[in-house]
Amino acid sequence: MAALGEAAARWAPGLWRRAVRAPVWLGGRRFASGGAQSLPTFGLLLDIDGVLVRGHQVIPAAQEAFRQLLDPQGQLRVPVVFVTNAGNISQCSKAEELSAQLGFQVEPDQVILSHSPMKLFSQHHDRRMLVSGQGPLVENARALGFKHLVTVDELRAAFPVLDMVDLQRRPKTTTLPRNDFPVIEGVLLLGEPVRWETSLQLITDVLLSDGNPGTGLATAPYPHLPVLASNTDLLWMAEAKMPRFGHGTFLLCLEAIYRKLTGRELHYTGLTATTPCPTSTGPTCSTSTCRRSRRGRPGAAPPSWCARACTVLRPPAPPRPPRAARGLHSTDTGTSASGPSSCRQPTWSATCTRPCG
């Protein structure tokens, strides 16, 4: 969350100026009005799913909290930024949705989505990227700065023989291979797609063919093309009694497939999320997951996770040594977005000043 707070301070400085300086009691402290010269001394970063809303239902305690944060004119007394691992929606649409749910005006610059920090990944903005997700996918990617995009549907249309799981969608006639399709230079994963089997197949094809899915290579290239991903939540809570699969589950499937086919780890050039451990349903790792990740060490403390949404710029790790040689904690430098392997001993990133998981 601190990472997105840093992003919020950078992208939404007007929130402090817009906040109304009225007396308010919050957390046992009184913040008094001091005119135009007295800016709020604090602001709030609020997660959305499971904190303010659950599915389409607003949590009653959240409504009461916001009643205390609003002045008689319906304006927020202090700056508030909403952070979420949602990525299959635009900032404007999310702001409108929150406004309707919470009963006051939420501006788009008060909403930080899981992929918002990818605006900082300018070194990849000029690459031709295969983008995966749903909703306003291309619109979101272009808003982040990516200029050359290919969707999974566009790739499937260009190479229909690649998508063979659904019998109803298989081509009825043999199509000629295309030699004029531009080379793909990276993969951008903004959120869980609708047809997982199609996205998993085509993303894997792109990685194994070095961006030329219409051809075949005798040996899979390694290091593979850059992969940028956001929202590593394995699970999330909606109206259902049990958690629902999140984008982290999709990433876990992709990692497992790549590892099985190549014997190597899938590495993320950039990985952004609002939660430190993708296997959690809350702000920290679930007990069972971290117990597994610590390889049965009772009472061991959870790892110290990097609180920044950092760009992971690390050289690809060599093939993993046998488990016995790794000891209690894995020391691989690769970043795995999902599953117990992601709750591993912290390593250091070239762009982080704190340990990054």
CSV table of C-alpha atoms in Angstrom, one decimal:
chain,number,residue,atom,x,y,z
A,1,MET,CA,0.0,0.0,0.0
A,2,ALA,CA,2.9,2.4,0.7
A,3,ALA,CA,3.9,2.0,-2.9
A,4,LEU,CA,0.6,3.2,-4.2
A,5,GLY,CA,0.6,6.0,-1.6
A,6,GLU,CA,3.9,7.2,-3.1
A,7,ALA,CA,2.2,7.0,-6.5
A,8,ALA,CA,-0.8,8.9,-5.2
A,9,ALA,CA,1.3,11.7,-3.8
A,10,ARG,CA,3.1,12.0,-7.2
A,11,TRP,CA,0.0,11.8,-9.4
A,12,ALA,CA,-2.7,13.5,-7.3
A,13,PRO,CA,-1.1,16.5,-5.6
A,14,GLY,CA,-4.3,18.5,-6.0
A,15,LEU,CA,-6.0,16.3,-3.5
A,16,TRP,CA,-4.3,18.1,-0.6
A,17,ARG,CA,-5.3,21.5,-2.0
A,18,ARG,CA,-8.8,20.4,-2.7
A,19,ALA,CA,-9.4,19.0,0.8
A,20,VAL,CA,-11.6,21.2,3.0
A,21,ARG,CA,-9.9,22.5,6.1
A,22,ALA,CA,-12.7,21.9,8.6
A,23,PRO,CA,-12.5,20.6,12.2
A,24,VAL,CA,-12.5,16.8,12.4
A,25,TRP,CA,-11.8,14.2,15.0
A,26,LEU,CA,-10.1,11.1,13.6
A,27,GLY,CA,-8.0,8.5,15.4
A,28,GLY,CA,-8.2,10.5,18.6
A,29,ARG,CA,-6.7,13.7,17.1
A,30,ARG,CA,-8.4,17.0,16.3
A,31,PHE,CA,-7.6,18.6,13.0
A,32,ALA,CA,-8.7,22.2,13.2
A,33,SER,CA,-9.5,24.6,10.4
A,34,GLY,CA,-6.7,27.1,9.7
A,35,GLY,CA,-7.7,28.8,6.5
A,36,ALA,CA,-6.0,28.5,3.2
A,37,GLN,CA,-2.5,28.3,4.8
A,38,SER,CA,-3.4,25.2,6.9
A,39,LEU,CA,-3.2,22.1,4.7
A,40,PRO,CA,-4.2,18.7,6.1
A,41,THR,CA,-1.3,17.0,7.9
A,42,PHE,CA,-2.4,13.5,6.9
A,43,GLY,CA,-4.3,11.6,4.2
A,44,LEU,CA,-5.9,8.2,3.8
A,45,LEU,CA,-5.1,5.4,1.5
A,46,LEU,CA,-8.1,3.0,1.4
A,47,ASP,CA,-8.3,-0.4,-0.2
A,48,ILE,CA,-11.7,-1.1,-1.8
A,49,ASP,CA,-12.6,-4.8,-2.1
A,50,GLY,CA,-13.2,-6.3,1.3
A,51,VAL,CA,-12.5,-3.0,3.1
A,52,LEU,CA,-15.2,-0.6,1.7
A,53,VAL,CA,-17.3,-2.9,-0.5
A,54,ARG,CA,-17.8,-6.6,-0.9
A,55,GLY,CA,-19.0,-7.2,-4.4
A,56,HIS,CA,-21.7,-4.6,-5.0
A,57,GLN,CA,-22.5,-4.2,-1.3
A,58,VAL,CA,-21.0,-1.3,0.7
A,59,ILE,CA,-19.7,-2.5,4.1
A,60,PRO,CA,-21.8,-0.7,6.7
A,61,ALA,CA,-18.8,0.4,8.8
A,62,ALA,CA,-17.3,2.0,5.8
A,63,GLN,CA,-20.5,4.1,5.3
A,64,GLU,CA,-20.3,5.3,8.9
A,65,ALA,CA,-16.6,6.1,8.5
A,66,PHE,CA,-17.2,8.3,5.5
A,67,ARG,CA,-20.0,10.1,7.2
A,68,GLN,CA,-17.4,11.3,9.7
A,69,LEU,CA,-15.0,12.2,6.9
A,70,LEU,CA,-17.5,14.4,5.0
A,71,ASP,CA,-18.3,18.0,6.0
A,72,PRO,CA,-21.9,19.4,5.9
A,73,GLN,CA,-21.3,20.3,2.2
A,74,GLY,CA,-20.5,16.7,1.3
A,75,GLN,CA,-16.8,17.4,0.8
A,76,LEU,CA,-13.9,15.3,2.2
A,77,ARG,CA,-12.2,16.9,5.1
A,78,VAL,CA,-8.9,15.3,4.3
A,79,PRO,CA,-7.3,13.8,1.1
A,80,VAL,CA,-8.5,10.3,0.4
A,81,VAL,CA,-7.0,8.0,-2.3
A,82,PHE,CA,-8.6,4.6,-3.2
A,83,VAL,CA,-6.2,1.8,-4.2
A,84,THR,CA,-7.3,-1.4,-5.7
A,85,ASN,CA,-5.9,-4.5,-7.4
A,86,ALA,CA,-8.7,-4.2,-9.9
A,87,GLY,CA,-7.3,-3.7,-13.4
A,88,ASN,CA,-10.1,-4.6,-15.8
A,89,ILE,CA,-11.7,-1.1,-15.5
A,90,SER,CA,-10.7,2.4,-16.3
A,91,GLN,CA,-10.0,5.0,-13.6
A,92,CYS,CA,-13.0,7.1,-14.7
A,93,SER,CA,-15.4,4.1,-14.5
A,94,LYS,CA,-14.0,3.1,-11.1
A,95,ALA,CA,-14.4,6.6,-9.8
A,96,GLU,CA,-18.1,6.7,-11.0
A,97,GLU,CA,-18.7,3.3,-9.4
A,98,LEU,CA,-17.3,4.4,-6.1
A,99,SER,CA,-19.2,7.7,-6.2
A,100,ALA,CA,-22.5,5.8,-6.6
A,101,GLN,CA,-21.7,3.3,-3.9
A,102,LEU,CA,-20.3,5.8,-1.3
A,103,GLY,CA,-22.6,8.7,-1.9
A,104,PHE,CA,-20.1,11.5,-2.7
A,105,GLN,CA,-18.1,12.5,-5.7
A,106,VAL,CA,-14.9,10.5,-6.2
A,107,GLU,CA,-12.6,12.0,-8.9
A,108,PRO,CA,-10.6,9.8,-11.3
A,109,ASP,CA,-7.3,11.0,-9.8
A,110,GLN,CA,-8.3,9.7,-6.5
A,111,VAL,CA,-8.3,6.1,-7.9
A,112,ILE,CA,-5.1,4.1,-8.2
A,113,LEU,CA,-5.5,0.8,-10.0
A,114,SER,CA,-3.1,-2.1,-9.7
A,115,HIS,CA,-1.4,-1.3,-13.1
A,116,SER,CA,-1.2,2.5,-12.5
A,117,PRO,CA,2.5,2.3,-11.5
A,118,MET,CA,3.3,0.9,-15.0
A,119,LYS,CA,3.3,4.5,-16.2
A,120,LEU,CA,6.8,4.5,-14.7
A,121,PHE,CA,8.0,1.7,-17.0
A,122,SER,CA,8.8,4.0,-19.8
A,123,GLN,CA,11.6,1.8,-21.1
A,124,HIS,CA,9.0,-0.6,-22.4
A,125,HIS,CA,6.4,1.8,-23.7
A,126,ASP,CA,7.7,1.7,-27.3
A,127,ARG,CA,7.8,-2.1,-27.5
A,128,ARG,CA,5.1,-4.0,-29.3
A,129,MET,CA,3.3,-5.7,-26.5
A,130,LEU,CA,0.8,-8.6,-26.3
A,131,VAL,CA,-1.7,-7.4,-23.8
A,132,SER,CA,-4.0,-9.7,-21.8
A,133,GLY,CA,-7.0,-8.9,-19.6
A,134,GLN,CA,-10.5,-7.8,-20.2
A,135,GLY,CA,-12.6,-4.6,-20.1
A,136,PRO,CA,-11.1,-1.4,-21.7
A,137,LEU,CA,-7.9,-3.2,-22.2
A,138,VAL,CA,-6.3,-1.2,-25.0
A,139,GLU,CA,-7.6,2.1,-23.5
A,140,ASN,CA,-6.0,1.3,-20.2
A,141,ALA,CA,-2.7,0.2,-21.7
A,142,ARG,CA,-2.5,3.4,-23.8
A,143,ALA,CA,-3.3,5.5,-20.8
A,144,LEU,CA,-0.2,3.9,-19.1
A,145,GLY,CA,1.9,4.9,-22.1
A,146,PHE,CA,2.2,1.8,-24.2
A,147,LYS,CA,2.0,2.7,-27.8
A,148,HIS,CA,2.1,-0.5,-29.8
A,149,LEU,CA,-0.4,-3.1,-28.7
A,150,VAL,CA,-1.6,-6.5,-29.9
A,151,THR,CA,-4.6,-8.1,-28.1
A,152,VAL,CA,-5.0,-11.9,-27.6
A,153,ASP,CA,-8.0,-11.7,-29.9
A,154,GLU,CA,-6.1,-10.0,-32.6
A,155,LEU,CA,-3.3,-12.6,-32.3
A,156,ARG,CA,-5.8,-15.4,-32.5
A,157,ALA,CA,-7.4,-13.9,-35.6
A,158,ALA,CA,-4.0,-13.7,-37.3
A,159,PHE,CA,-3.1,-17.3,-36.3
A,160,PRO,CA,-6.3,-19.2,-35.8
A,161,VAL,CA,-4.7,-22.6,-35.7
A,162,LEU,CA,-3.1,-21.7,-32.3
A,163,ASP,CA,-6.3,-21.8,-30.4
A,164,MET,CA,-7.5,-25.4,-30.4
A,165,VAL,CA,-9.1,-26.1,-27.0
A,166,ASP,CA,-12.6,-25.1,-27.8
A,167,LEU,CA,-13.9,-27.4,-30.5
A,168,GLN,CA,-16.5,-24.8,-31.6
A,169,ARG,CA,-13.7,-22.2,-32.2
A,170,ARG,CA,-11.3,-24.4,-34.1
A,171,PRO,CA,-10.9,-23.3,-37.8
A,172,LYS,CA,-12.9,-25.4,-40.2
A,173,THR,CA,-10.4,-25.0,-43.0
A,174,THR,CA,-6.6,-25.0,-43.1
A,175,THR,CA,-5.3,-21.4,-43.2
A,176,LEU,CA,-2.0,-20.3,-44.8
A,177,PRO,CA,0.7,-19.2,-42.3
A,178,ARG,CA,1.3,-15.5,-42.1
A,179,ASN,CA,4.7,-14.0,-42.5
A,180,ASP,CA,3.8,-10.4,-42.3
A,181,PHE,CA,2.7,-10.2,-38.7
A,182,PRO,CA,4.9,-7.8,-36.6
A,183,VAL,CA,7.2,-9.4,-34.1
A,184,ILE,CA,5.9,-9.1,-30.5
A,185,GLU,CA,8.5,-7.7,-28.1
A,186,GLY,CA,6.9,-8.2,-24.7
A,187,VAL,CA,3.9,-9.3,-22.8
A,188,LEU,CA,1.7,-7.0,-20.7
A,189,LEU,CA,-0.7,-8.7,-18.2
A,190,LEU,CA,-3.2,-6.2,-16.8
A,191,GLY,CA,-5.8,-8.6,-15.3
A,192,GLU,CA,-7.4,-12.0,-15.6
A,193,PRO,CA,-8.8,-12.7,-19.1
A,194,VAL,CA,-12.2,-14.3,-19.8
A,195,ARG,CA,-10.9,-17.3,-21.8
A,196,TRP,CA,-8.0,-18.5,-19.8
A,197,GLU,CA,-7.1,-21.4,-22.0
A,198,THR,CA,-6.8,-19.2,-25.1
A,199,SER,CA,-4.7,-16.6,-23.3
A,200,LEU,CA,-2.4,-19.2,-21.6
A,201,GLN,CA,-1.8,-20.9,-24.9
A,202,LEU,CA,-1.1,-17.8,-27.0
A,203,ILE,CA,1.1,-16.1,-24.3
A,204,THR,CA,3.1,-19.3,-24.0
A,205,ASP,CA,3.4,-19.4,-27.8
A,206,VAL,CA,4.8,-15.9,-27.9
A,207,LEU,CA,7.3,-16.6,-25.1
A,208,LEU,CA,8.5,-19.9,-26.6
A,209,SER,CA,8.8,-18.4,-30.2
A,210,ASP,CA,10.5,-15.2,-29.1
A,211,GLY,CA,7.6,-13.1,-30.4
A,212,ASN,CA,7.0,-15.0,-33.6
A,213,PRO,CA,4.0,-17.3,-32.8
A,214,GLY,CA,3.5,-18.4,-36.4
A,215,THR,CA,6.9,-20.1,-36.4
A,216,GLY,CA,8.6,-22.7,-34.3
A,217,LEU,CA,12.0,-22.7,-32.6
A,218,ALA,CA,14.0,-25.8,-31.9
A,219,THR,CA,14.9,-24.4,-28.5
A,220,ALA,CA,12.9,-21.9,-26.4
A,221,PRO,CA,14.8,-18.6,-26.0
A,222,TYR,CA,16.1,-17.8,-22.6
A,223,PRO,CA,16.0,-15.1,-21.2
A,224,HIS,CA,12.5,-14.8,-22.6
A,225,LEU,CA,10.7,-11.6,-23.7
A,226,PRO,CA,10.0,-9.0,-21.0
A,227,VAL,CA,6.8,-9.8,-19.0
A,228,LEU,CA,5.1,-7.0,-17.1
A,229,ALA,CA,2.2,-8.0,-14.8
A,230,SER,CA,-0.1,-6.3,-12.3
A,231,ASN,CA,-2.5,-7.6,-9.7
A,232,THR,CA,-1.0,-10.7,-8.1
A,233,ASP,CA,-4.0,-11.5,-5.9
A,234,LEU,CA,-4.5,-15.3,-5.9
A,235,LEU,CA,-8.0,-14.8,-4.4
A,236,TRP,CA,-10.4,-12.0,-3.7
A,237,MET,CA,-13.7,-11.7,-1.8
A,238,ALA,CA,-17.0,-10.9,-3.6
A,239,GLU,CA,-20.6,-11.8,-2.5
A,240,ALA,CA,-19.8,-15.5,-2.5
A,241,LYS,CA,-19.0,-17.1,0.8
A,242,MET,CA,-15.7,-18.4,-0.4
A,243,PRO,CA,-13.0,-16.3,-2.2
A,244,ARG,CA,-12.9,-16.1,-6.0
A,245,PHE,CA,-9.9,-16.6,-8.3
A,246,GLY,CA,-7.9,-13.5,-9.0
A,247,HIS,CA,-5.3,-12.6,-11.5
A,248,GLY,CA,-2.6,-14.3,-9.3
A,249,THR,CA,-4.3,-17.6,-10.0
A,250,PHE,CA,-3.9,-17.0,-13.8
A,251,LEU,CA,-0.3,-16.0,-13.3
A,252,LEU,CA,0.2,-19.2,-11.2
A,253,CYS,CA,-1.1,-21.3,-14.2
A,254,LEU,CA,1.2,-19.4,-16.6
A,255,GLU,CA,4.2,-19.9,-14.4
A,256,ALA,CA,3.5,-23.6,-14.0
A,257,ILE,CA,3.0,-24.2,-17.7
A,258,TYR,CA,6.2,-22.3,-18.6
A,259,ARG,CA,8.2,-24.2,-16.0
A,260,LYS,CA,6.8,-27.6,-17.1
A,261,LEU,CA,7.6,-26.9,-20.8
A,262,THR,CA,11.0,-25.4,-20.4
A,263,GLY,CA,12.4,-26.5,-17.0
A,264,ARG,CA,13.0,-22.8,-16.2
A,265,GLU,CA,11.3,-20.2,-14.2
A,266,LEU,CA,9.1,-17.5,-15.7
A,267,HIS,CA,10.6,-14.1,-14.7
A,268,TYR,CA,8.8,-10.8,-14.5
A,269,THR,CA,10.6,-7.7,-15.7
A,270,GLY,CA,8.0,-5.6,-13.9
A,271,LEU,CA,5.5,-6.6,-11.2
A,272,THR,CA,3.0,-4.3,-9.5
A,273,ALA,CA,0.4,-5.0,-6.8
A,274,THR,CA,-1.1,-3.5,-3.7
A,275,THR,CA,-0.6,-6.5,-1.5
A,276,PRO,CA,2.8,-7.9,-0.6
A,277,CYS,CA,1.9,-11.6,-0.9
A,278,PRO,CA,-0.3,-12.7,-3.8
A,279,THR,CA,-1.5,-15.8,-1.9
A,280,SER,CA,-3.2,-13.7,0.7
A,281,THR,CA,-6.8,-12.7,1.0
A,282,GLY,CA,-5.9,-9.6,3.1
A,283,PRO,CA,-2.9,-7.3,3.6
A,284,THR,CA,-0.6,-10.0,4.8
A,285,CYS,CA,0.1,-13.6,4.0
A,286,SER,CA,-2.4,-16.2,5.1
A,287,THR,CA,-1.1,-18.3,7.9
A,288,SER,CA,-1.3,-21.6,6.0
A,289,THR,CA,0.5,-20.2,3.0
A,290,CYS,CA,3.4,-18.7,4.9
A,291,ARG,CA,3.6,-21.8,7.0
A,292,ARG,CA,4.2,-23.8,3.8
A,293,SER,CA,6.6,-21.2,2.4
A,294,ARG,CA,8.7,-21.4,5.6
A,295,ARG,CA,9.0,-25.1,5.0
A,296,GLY,CA,7.4,-26.2,8.2
A,297,ARG,CA,9.3,-23.8,10.6
A,298,PRO,CA,6.8,-23.2,13.4
A,299,GLY,CA,6.7,-19.7,14.6
A,300,ALA,CA,8.9,-18.3,11.9
A,301,ALA,CA,8.2,-14.6,11.1
A,302,PRO,CA,6.8,-13.7,7.7
A,303,PRO,CA,9.4,-12.3,5.3
A,304,SER,CA,9.9,-8.5,5.3
A,305,TRP,CA,8.3,-7.5,2.0
A,306,CYS,CA,9.1,-4.5,-0.1
A,307,ALA,CA,6.4,-1.9,0.4
A,308,ARG,CA,7.1,-0.3,-3.0
A,309,ALA,CA,5.6,-1.2,-6.3
A,310,CYS,CA,9.1,-1.7,-7.7
A,311,THR,CA,10.3,-2.6,-11.2
A,312,VAL,CA,12.1,-5.9,-10.8
A,313,LEU,CA,15.2,-5.6,-13.0
A,314,ARG,CA,17.2,-8.7,-12.2
A,315,PRO,CA,19.3,-11.0,-14.4
A,316,PRO,CA,17.5,-14.2,-15.1
A,317,ALA,CA,18.4,-16.9,-12.6
A,318,PRO,CA,20.1,-20.1,-13.6
A,319,PRO,CA,18.0,-23.3,-13.3
A,320,ARG,CA,16.9,-24.0,-9.8
A,321,PRO,CA,19.2,-26.3,-7.8
A,322,PRO,CA,17.7,-29.4,-6.2
A,323,ARG,CA,15.4,-28.6,-3.3
A,324,ALA,CA,17.8,-30.2,-0.8
A,325,ALA,CA,20.6,-27.9,-2.0
A,326,ARG,CA,18.4,-24.8,-1.5
A,327,GLY,CA,17.9,-25.4,2.3
A,328,LEU,CA,15.0,-23.9,4.2
A,329,HIS,CA,14.6,-20.8,2.1
A,330,SER,CA,14.8,-20.5,-1.7
A,331,THR,CA,17.5,-18.0,-2.8
A,332,ASP,CA,16.3,-17.9,-6.4
A,333,THR,CA,16.4,-14.3,-7.8
A,334,GLY,CA,13.4,-14.8,-10.0
A,335,THR,CA,10.1,-13.3,-9.1
A,336,SER,CA,7.2,-15.6,-9.0
A,337,ALA,CA,3.9,-13.9,-8.8
A,338,SER,CA,1.7,-16.6,-7.3
A,339,GLY,CA,1.6,-19.6,-5.1
A,340,PRO,CA,3.7,-20.5,-2.0
A,341,SER,CA,6.9,-19.9,-4.0
A,342,SER,CA,6.2,-16.1,-3.9
A,343,CYS,CA,6.4,-16.1,-0.1
A,344,ARG,CA,10.1,-16.6,-0.2
A,345,GLN,CA,13.2,-15.1,1.4
A,346,PRO,CA,13.5,-11.4,0.3
A,347,THR,CA,16.0,-10.6,-2.4
A,348,TRP,CA,17.3,-7.2,-3.6
A,349,SER,CA,16.1,-5.4,-6.7
A,350,ALA,CA,18.2,-3.0,-8.6
A,351,THR,CA,15.6,-0.3,-8.3
A,352,CYS,CA,14.5,-0.9,-4.7
A,353,THR,CA,16.1,0.4,-1.5
A,354,ARG,CA,14.3,-2.2,0.6
A,355,PRO,CA,14.0,-6.0,0.3
A,356,CYS,CA,11.7,-7.1,-2.5
A,357,GLY,CA,9.8,-10.4,-2.4
